[in-house]
Amino acid sequence: MSHAPLLILVHSPLVGPSTWQPVAQRLRGRFEVRVPSLHGIAAGPGPYARRIAEAVARDADAHHDEIVLVGHSGAGAYLPAIVDAVDGRVTGIAFVDAQLPRPGLSDFDASPPDFREALTAMADDGMLPPWNQWFAPELMTELIPHTEQRKAFLAELHPIALAYFQEPAPPTESWSATQCTYLQLSEGYLEQADRAAALGWPTTRLDADHLAVFTGPEPAADFLSEFVETLAKR
């Protein structure tokens, strides 16, 4: 068994694994890092939580007895299911501008009613357009100014099944004794960061944006390095 932790960076099922690659590249000189692909899962049928957890578990080598899970955006809600799927080897969980666990609740249950209404109205035959098409085109240019980088990000996007937002997360609590931390990057995740702080988790707030893990990865990489080092001292 290896005593060095394996970092697994889990991307939102609405986007692609390239979201985490810039952070992964900066961490790989210090740690072993995996970025499993959840590409296409949210475009198909459920059960989504189980399919996501199984996809991540396939990247979790058995020879690592310690795993640090990191979730961005919507991936945060699935981290408890992933903890179960990797047989309790998770020693730390980092939520990066991410949803918090919502056992027994769907994404729609945990979201404001206007979000549910907007997405339901946007759906065609049970399918939503790719994530970038939910917003004005200039938002993507603002979030990812570099043209080639933006093209790479957009190339991984795909339609999303409305059912993805309607499936309740598994009612698992096995993750709750794990050491957790939260990194807020954008105003959109203020409430989630406040909840994390209220739970007593170490919470860091940066003046950045939701895709800063992709466009300006150094602060997130440094945050995760410090978290892993803190876990090693416990």
Short mmCIF file of C-alpha atoms in Angstrom, two decimals:
data_model
loop_
_atom_site.label_atom_id
_atom_site.label_comp_id
_atom_site.label_asym_id
_atom_site.label_seq_id
_atom_site.Cartn_x
_atom_site.Cartn_y
_atom_site.Cartn_z
CA MET A 1 0.00 0.00 0.00
CA SER A 2 1.14 3.54 -0.77
CA HIS A 3 1.16 6.05 2.11
CA ALA A 4 1.11 9.09 -0.18
CA PRO A 5 -2.49 10.17 -0.81
CA LEU A 6 -4.00 9.99 -4.25
CA LEU A 7 -5.79 13.21 -5.26
CA ILE A 8 -8.89 12.66 -7.35
CA LEU A 9 -10.25 15.82 -8.95
CA VAL A 10 -13.92 15.39 -9.92
CA HIS A 11 -15.41 17.76 -12.49
CA SER A 12 -19.02 18.85 -12.78
CA PRO A 13 -21.03 16.35 -14.85
CA LEU A 14 -22.28 19.32 -16.90
CA VAL A 15 -18.81 20.05 -18.30
CA GLY A 16 -15.69 18.04 -19.12
CA PRO A 17 -12.49 16.87 -17.40
CA SER A 18 -10.39 19.62 -18.97
CA THR A 19 -11.83 21.91 -16.27
CA TRP A 20 -9.42 20.35 -13.74
CA GLN A 21 -6.40 19.73 -15.98
CA PRO A 22 -4.59 23.04 -15.28
CA VAL A 23 -4.79 22.41 -11.52
CA ALA A 24 -3.80 18.77 -12.00
CA GLN A 25 -0.71 19.79 -13.98
CA ARG A 26 0.44 22.03 -11.14
CA LEU A 27 -0.14 19.36 -8.50
CA ARG A 28 1.49 16.44 -10.30
CA GLY A 29 5.00 17.45 -9.32
CA ARG A 30 3.97 17.06 -5.68
CA PHE A 31 1.29 14.36 -5.66
CA GLU A 32 -0.24 11.60 -7.73
CA VAL A 33 -3.36 13.09 -9.30
CA ARG A 34 -6.24 11.64 -11.30
CA VAL A 35 -8.94 13.47 -13.23
CA PRO A 36 -11.61 10.87 -14.05
CA SER A 37 -13.94 11.63 -16.93
CA LEU A 38 -17.67 11.85 -16.31
CA HIS A 39 -18.20 12.87 -19.93
CA GLY A 40 -21.65 12.01 -21.23
CA ILE A 41 -23.07 10.54 -18.01
CA ALA A 42 -25.50 13.43 -17.49
CA ALA A 43 -26.61 13.11 -21.12
CA GLY A 44 -27.82 9.55 -20.66
CA PRO A 45 -30.15 7.69 -18.32
CA GLY A 46 -29.75 7.39 -14.54
CA PRO A 47 -29.01 6.36 -11.92
CA TYR A 48 -26.59 9.28 -12.12
CA ALA A 49 -25.06 9.15 -8.65
CA ARG A 50 -24.16 5.46 -9.04
CA ARG A 51 -22.76 5.91 -12.54
CA ILE A 52 -20.66 8.89 -11.44
CA ALA A 53 -19.37 7.08 -8.36
CA GLU A 54 -18.45 4.01 -10.40
CA ALA A 55 -16.64 6.12 -13.00
CA VAL A 56 -14.52 7.77 -10.31
CA ALA A 57 -13.89 4.52 -8.44
CA ARG A 58 -12.38 3.02 -11.59
CA ASP A 59 -9.62 5.63 -11.29
CA ALA A 60 -8.95 4.93 -7.61
CA ASP A 61 -6.12 2.38 -7.61
CA ALA A 62 -6.37 -0.25 -4.89
CA HIS A 63 -2.73 0.31 -3.87
CA HIS A 64 -3.58 3.75 -2.47
CA ASP A 65 -4.88 3.46 1.06
CA GLU A 66 -5.50 7.22 1.32
CA ILE A 67 -7.54 9.27 -1.13
CA VAL A 68 -8.27 12.99 -1.08
CA LEU A 69 -11.44 13.76 -3.05
CA VAL A 70 -11.91 17.17 -4.65
CA GLY A 71 -15.16 18.25 -6.27
CA HIS A 72 -15.95 21.33 -8.35
CA SER A 73 -19.43 22.74 -8.91
CA GLY A 74 -22.14 20.07 -9.21
CA ALA A 75 -19.65 17.29 -8.44
CA GLY A 76 -19.81 18.24 -4.75
CA ALA A 77 -23.22 16.64 -4.34
CA TYR A 78 -21.84 13.28 -5.53
CA LEU A 79 -18.76 13.10 -3.31
CA PRO A 80 -20.58 11.10 -0.57
CA ALA A 81 -21.53 8.42 -3.12
CA ILE A 82 -17.92 8.34 -4.30
CA VAL A 83 -16.68 7.89 -0.70
CA ASP A 84 -18.80 4.74 -0.49
CA ALA A 85 -17.64 3.52 -3.90
CA VAL A 86 -13.94 3.65 -2.95
CA ASP A 87 -14.42 1.61 0.23
CA GLY A 88 -13.80 4.23 2.88
CA ARG A 89 -10.25 5.14 1.82
CA VAL A 90 -11.04 8.87 1.67
CA THR A 91 -9.17 10.86 4.32
CA GLY A 92 -10.16 14.34 3.16
CA ILE A 93 -12.73 16.07 0.96
CA ALA A 94 -12.31 19.49 -0.63
CA PHE A 95 -15.30 21.31 -2.08
CA VAL A 96 -14.17 23.92 -4.64
CA ASP A 97 -16.98 26.34 -5.54
CA ALA A 98 -19.12 23.25 -5.20
CA GLN A 99 -22.54 22.10 -4.10
CA LEU A 100 -22.60 20.58 -0.64
CA PRO A 101 -23.96 17.07 -0.08
CA ARG A 102 -27.75 16.90 -0.20
CA PRO A 103 -28.72 13.36 0.90
CA GLY A 104 -32.19 12.45 -0.29
CA LEU A 105 -32.64 15.68 -2.26
CA SER A 106 -32.43 16.33 -5.98
CA ASP A 107 -30.61 19.28 -7.53
CA PHE A 108 -34.02 20.87 -8.14
CA ASP A 109 -35.05 20.25 -4.51
CA ALA A 110 -31.97 22.13 -3.31
CA SER A 111 -32.20 24.99 -5.85
CA PRO A 112 -34.34 28.13 -6.00
CA PRO A 113 -37.70 27.59 -7.75
CA ASP A 114 -36.78 29.97 -10.58
CA PHE A 115 -33.82 27.74 -11.51
CA ARG A 116 -36.10 24.71 -11.77
CA GLU A 117 -38.67 26.68 -13.79
CA ALA A 118 -36.06 28.08 -16.19
CA LEU A 119 -34.50 24.69 -16.92
CA THR A 120 -37.84 22.94 -17.26
CA ALA A 121 -38.95 25.56 -19.79
CA MET A 122 -35.67 25.13 -21.69
CA ALA A 123 -36.03 21.36 -22.02
CA ASP A 124 -36.99 19.73 -25.31
CA ASP A 125 -38.18 16.14 -25.11
CA GLY A 126 -36.50 15.74 -21.72
CA MET A 127 -33.14 17.15 -22.83
CA LEU A 128 -31.45 20.46 -22.08
CA PRO A 129 -28.94 22.16 -24.39
CA PRO A 130 -25.25 22.14 -23.37
CA TRP A 131 -24.41 24.25 -20.32
CA ASN A 132 -22.89 27.17 -22.24
CA GLN A 133 -26.15 27.67 -24.15
CA TRP A 134 -27.99 28.48 -20.93
CA PHE A 135 -26.32 31.90 -20.90
CA ALA A 136 -25.54 34.78 -23.23
CA PRO A 137 -22.55 33.91 -25.48
CA GLU A 138 -20.45 36.76 -24.08
CA LEU A 139 -20.41 35.11 -20.64
CA MET A 140 -18.20 32.27 -21.91
CA THR A 141 -15.85 34.81 -23.49
CA GLU A 142 -15.72 36.68 -20.20
CA LEU A 143 -15.08 33.54 -18.14
CA ILE A 144 -12.55 32.03 -20.59
CA PRO A 145 -10.93 34.90 -22.49
CA HIS A 146 -8.26 32.79 -24.24
CA THR A 147 -9.72 31.57 -27.54
CA GLU A 148 -8.00 28.19 -27.76
CA GLN A 149 -8.69 27.40 -24.14
CA ARG A 150 -12.34 28.34 -24.60
CA LYS A 151 -12.60 26.08 -27.68
CA ALA A 152 -11.19 23.14 -25.70
CA PHE A 153 -13.68 23.72 -22.88
CA LEU A 154 -16.67 24.06 -25.23
CA ALA A 155 -15.70 20.95 -27.19
CA GLU A 156 -16.40 18.78 -24.12
CA LEU A 157 -19.91 20.09 -23.49
CA HIS A 158 -22.97 18.04 -24.38
CA PRO A 159 -26.76 18.06 -23.88
CA ILE A 160 -27.99 17.31 -20.34
CA ALA A 161 -30.94 15.10 -19.41
CA LEU A 162 -33.54 16.95 -17.33
CA ALA A 163 -33.76 13.77 -15.25
CA TYR A 164 -30.23 14.49 -13.99
CA PHE A 165 -31.62 17.41 -11.97
CA GLN A 166 -34.59 15.38 -10.73
CA GLU A 167 -32.74 12.40 -9.22
CA PRO A 168 -32.39 12.52 -5.41
CA ALA A 169 -28.85 12.09 -4.12
CA PRO A 170 -28.30 8.84 -2.18
CA PRO A 171 -29.03 9.20 1.56
CA THR A 172 -25.51 8.28 2.65
CA GLU A 173 -23.77 9.78 5.70
CA SER A 174 -20.54 7.77 5.64
CA TRP A 175 -18.62 10.85 4.47
CA SER A 176 -19.66 13.09 7.36
CA ALA A 177 -16.79 12.20 9.73
CA THR A 178 -14.21 12.91 7.02
CA GLN A 179 -12.08 16.06 7.26
CA CYS A 180 -13.62 18.59 4.87
CA THR A 181 -12.66 22.02 3.58
CA TYR A 182 -14.27 24.58 1.27
CA LEU A 183 -12.85 26.99 -1.31
CA GLN A 184 -15.25 29.65 -2.59
CA LEU A 185 -14.34 31.18 -5.95
CA SER A 186 -17.51 33.01 -6.99
CA GLU A 187 -20.46 34.90 -5.53
CA GLY A 188 -22.76 32.17 -6.80
CA TYR A 189 -21.41 29.83 -4.12
CA LEU A 190 -21.54 32.27 -1.20
CA GLU A 191 -24.40 30.41 0.48
CA GLN A 192 -22.64 27.05 0.12
CA ALA A 193 -19.43 28.51 1.58
CA ASP A 194 -21.39 30.04 4.47
CA ARG A 195 -22.95 26.64 5.20
CA ALA A 196 -19.52 25.00 5.12
CA ALA A 197 -18.15 27.58 7.56
CA ALA A 198 -21.18 27.04 9.83
CA LEU A 199 -20.34 23.33 9.88
CA GLY A 200 -16.89 24.24 11.20
CA TRP A 201 -15.01 23.41 8.01
CA PRO A 202 -11.94 25.49 7.18
CA THR A 203 -13.33 27.85 4.52
CA THR A 204 -11.28 30.01 2.15
CA ARG A 205 -12.82 32.71 -0.03
CA LEU A 206 -11.12 34.05 -3.15
CA ASP A 207 -12.17 36.95 -5.35
CA ALA A 208 -12.26 34.93 -8.56
CA ASP A 209 -14.93 33.25 -10.70
CA HIS A 210 -16.47 29.82 -11.07
CA LEU A 211 -14.08 28.65 -13.80
CA ALA A 212 -10.92 29.97 -12.14
CA VAL A 213 -9.76 26.35 -11.68
CA PHE A 214 -9.46 26.31 -15.47
CA THR A 215 -8.28 29.85 -16.26
CA GLY A 216 -6.21 30.76 -13.17
CA PRO A 217 -5.36 27.48 -11.45
CA GLU A 218 -2.48 28.49 -9.15
CA PRO A 219 -4.58 29.56 -6.11
CA ALA A 220 -6.70 26.40 -6.22
CA ALA A 221 -3.58 24.22 -6.61
CA ASP A 222 -1.93 25.95 -3.65
CA PHE A 223 -5.11 25.58 -1.57
CA LEU A 224 -5.24 21.84 -2.29
CA SER A 225 -1.53 21.37 -1.55
CA GLU A 226 -1.98 23.03 1.83
CA PHE A 227 -5.03 20.88 2.57
CA VAL A 228 -3.13 17.66 1.80
CA GLU A 229 -0.23 18.79 3.97
CA THR A 230 -2.64 19.60 6.82
CA LEU A 231 -4.19 16.13 6.55
CA ALA A 232 -0.71 14.56 6.74
CA LYS A 233 -0.07 16.27 10.09
CA ARG A 234 -3.26 14.98 11.72
#
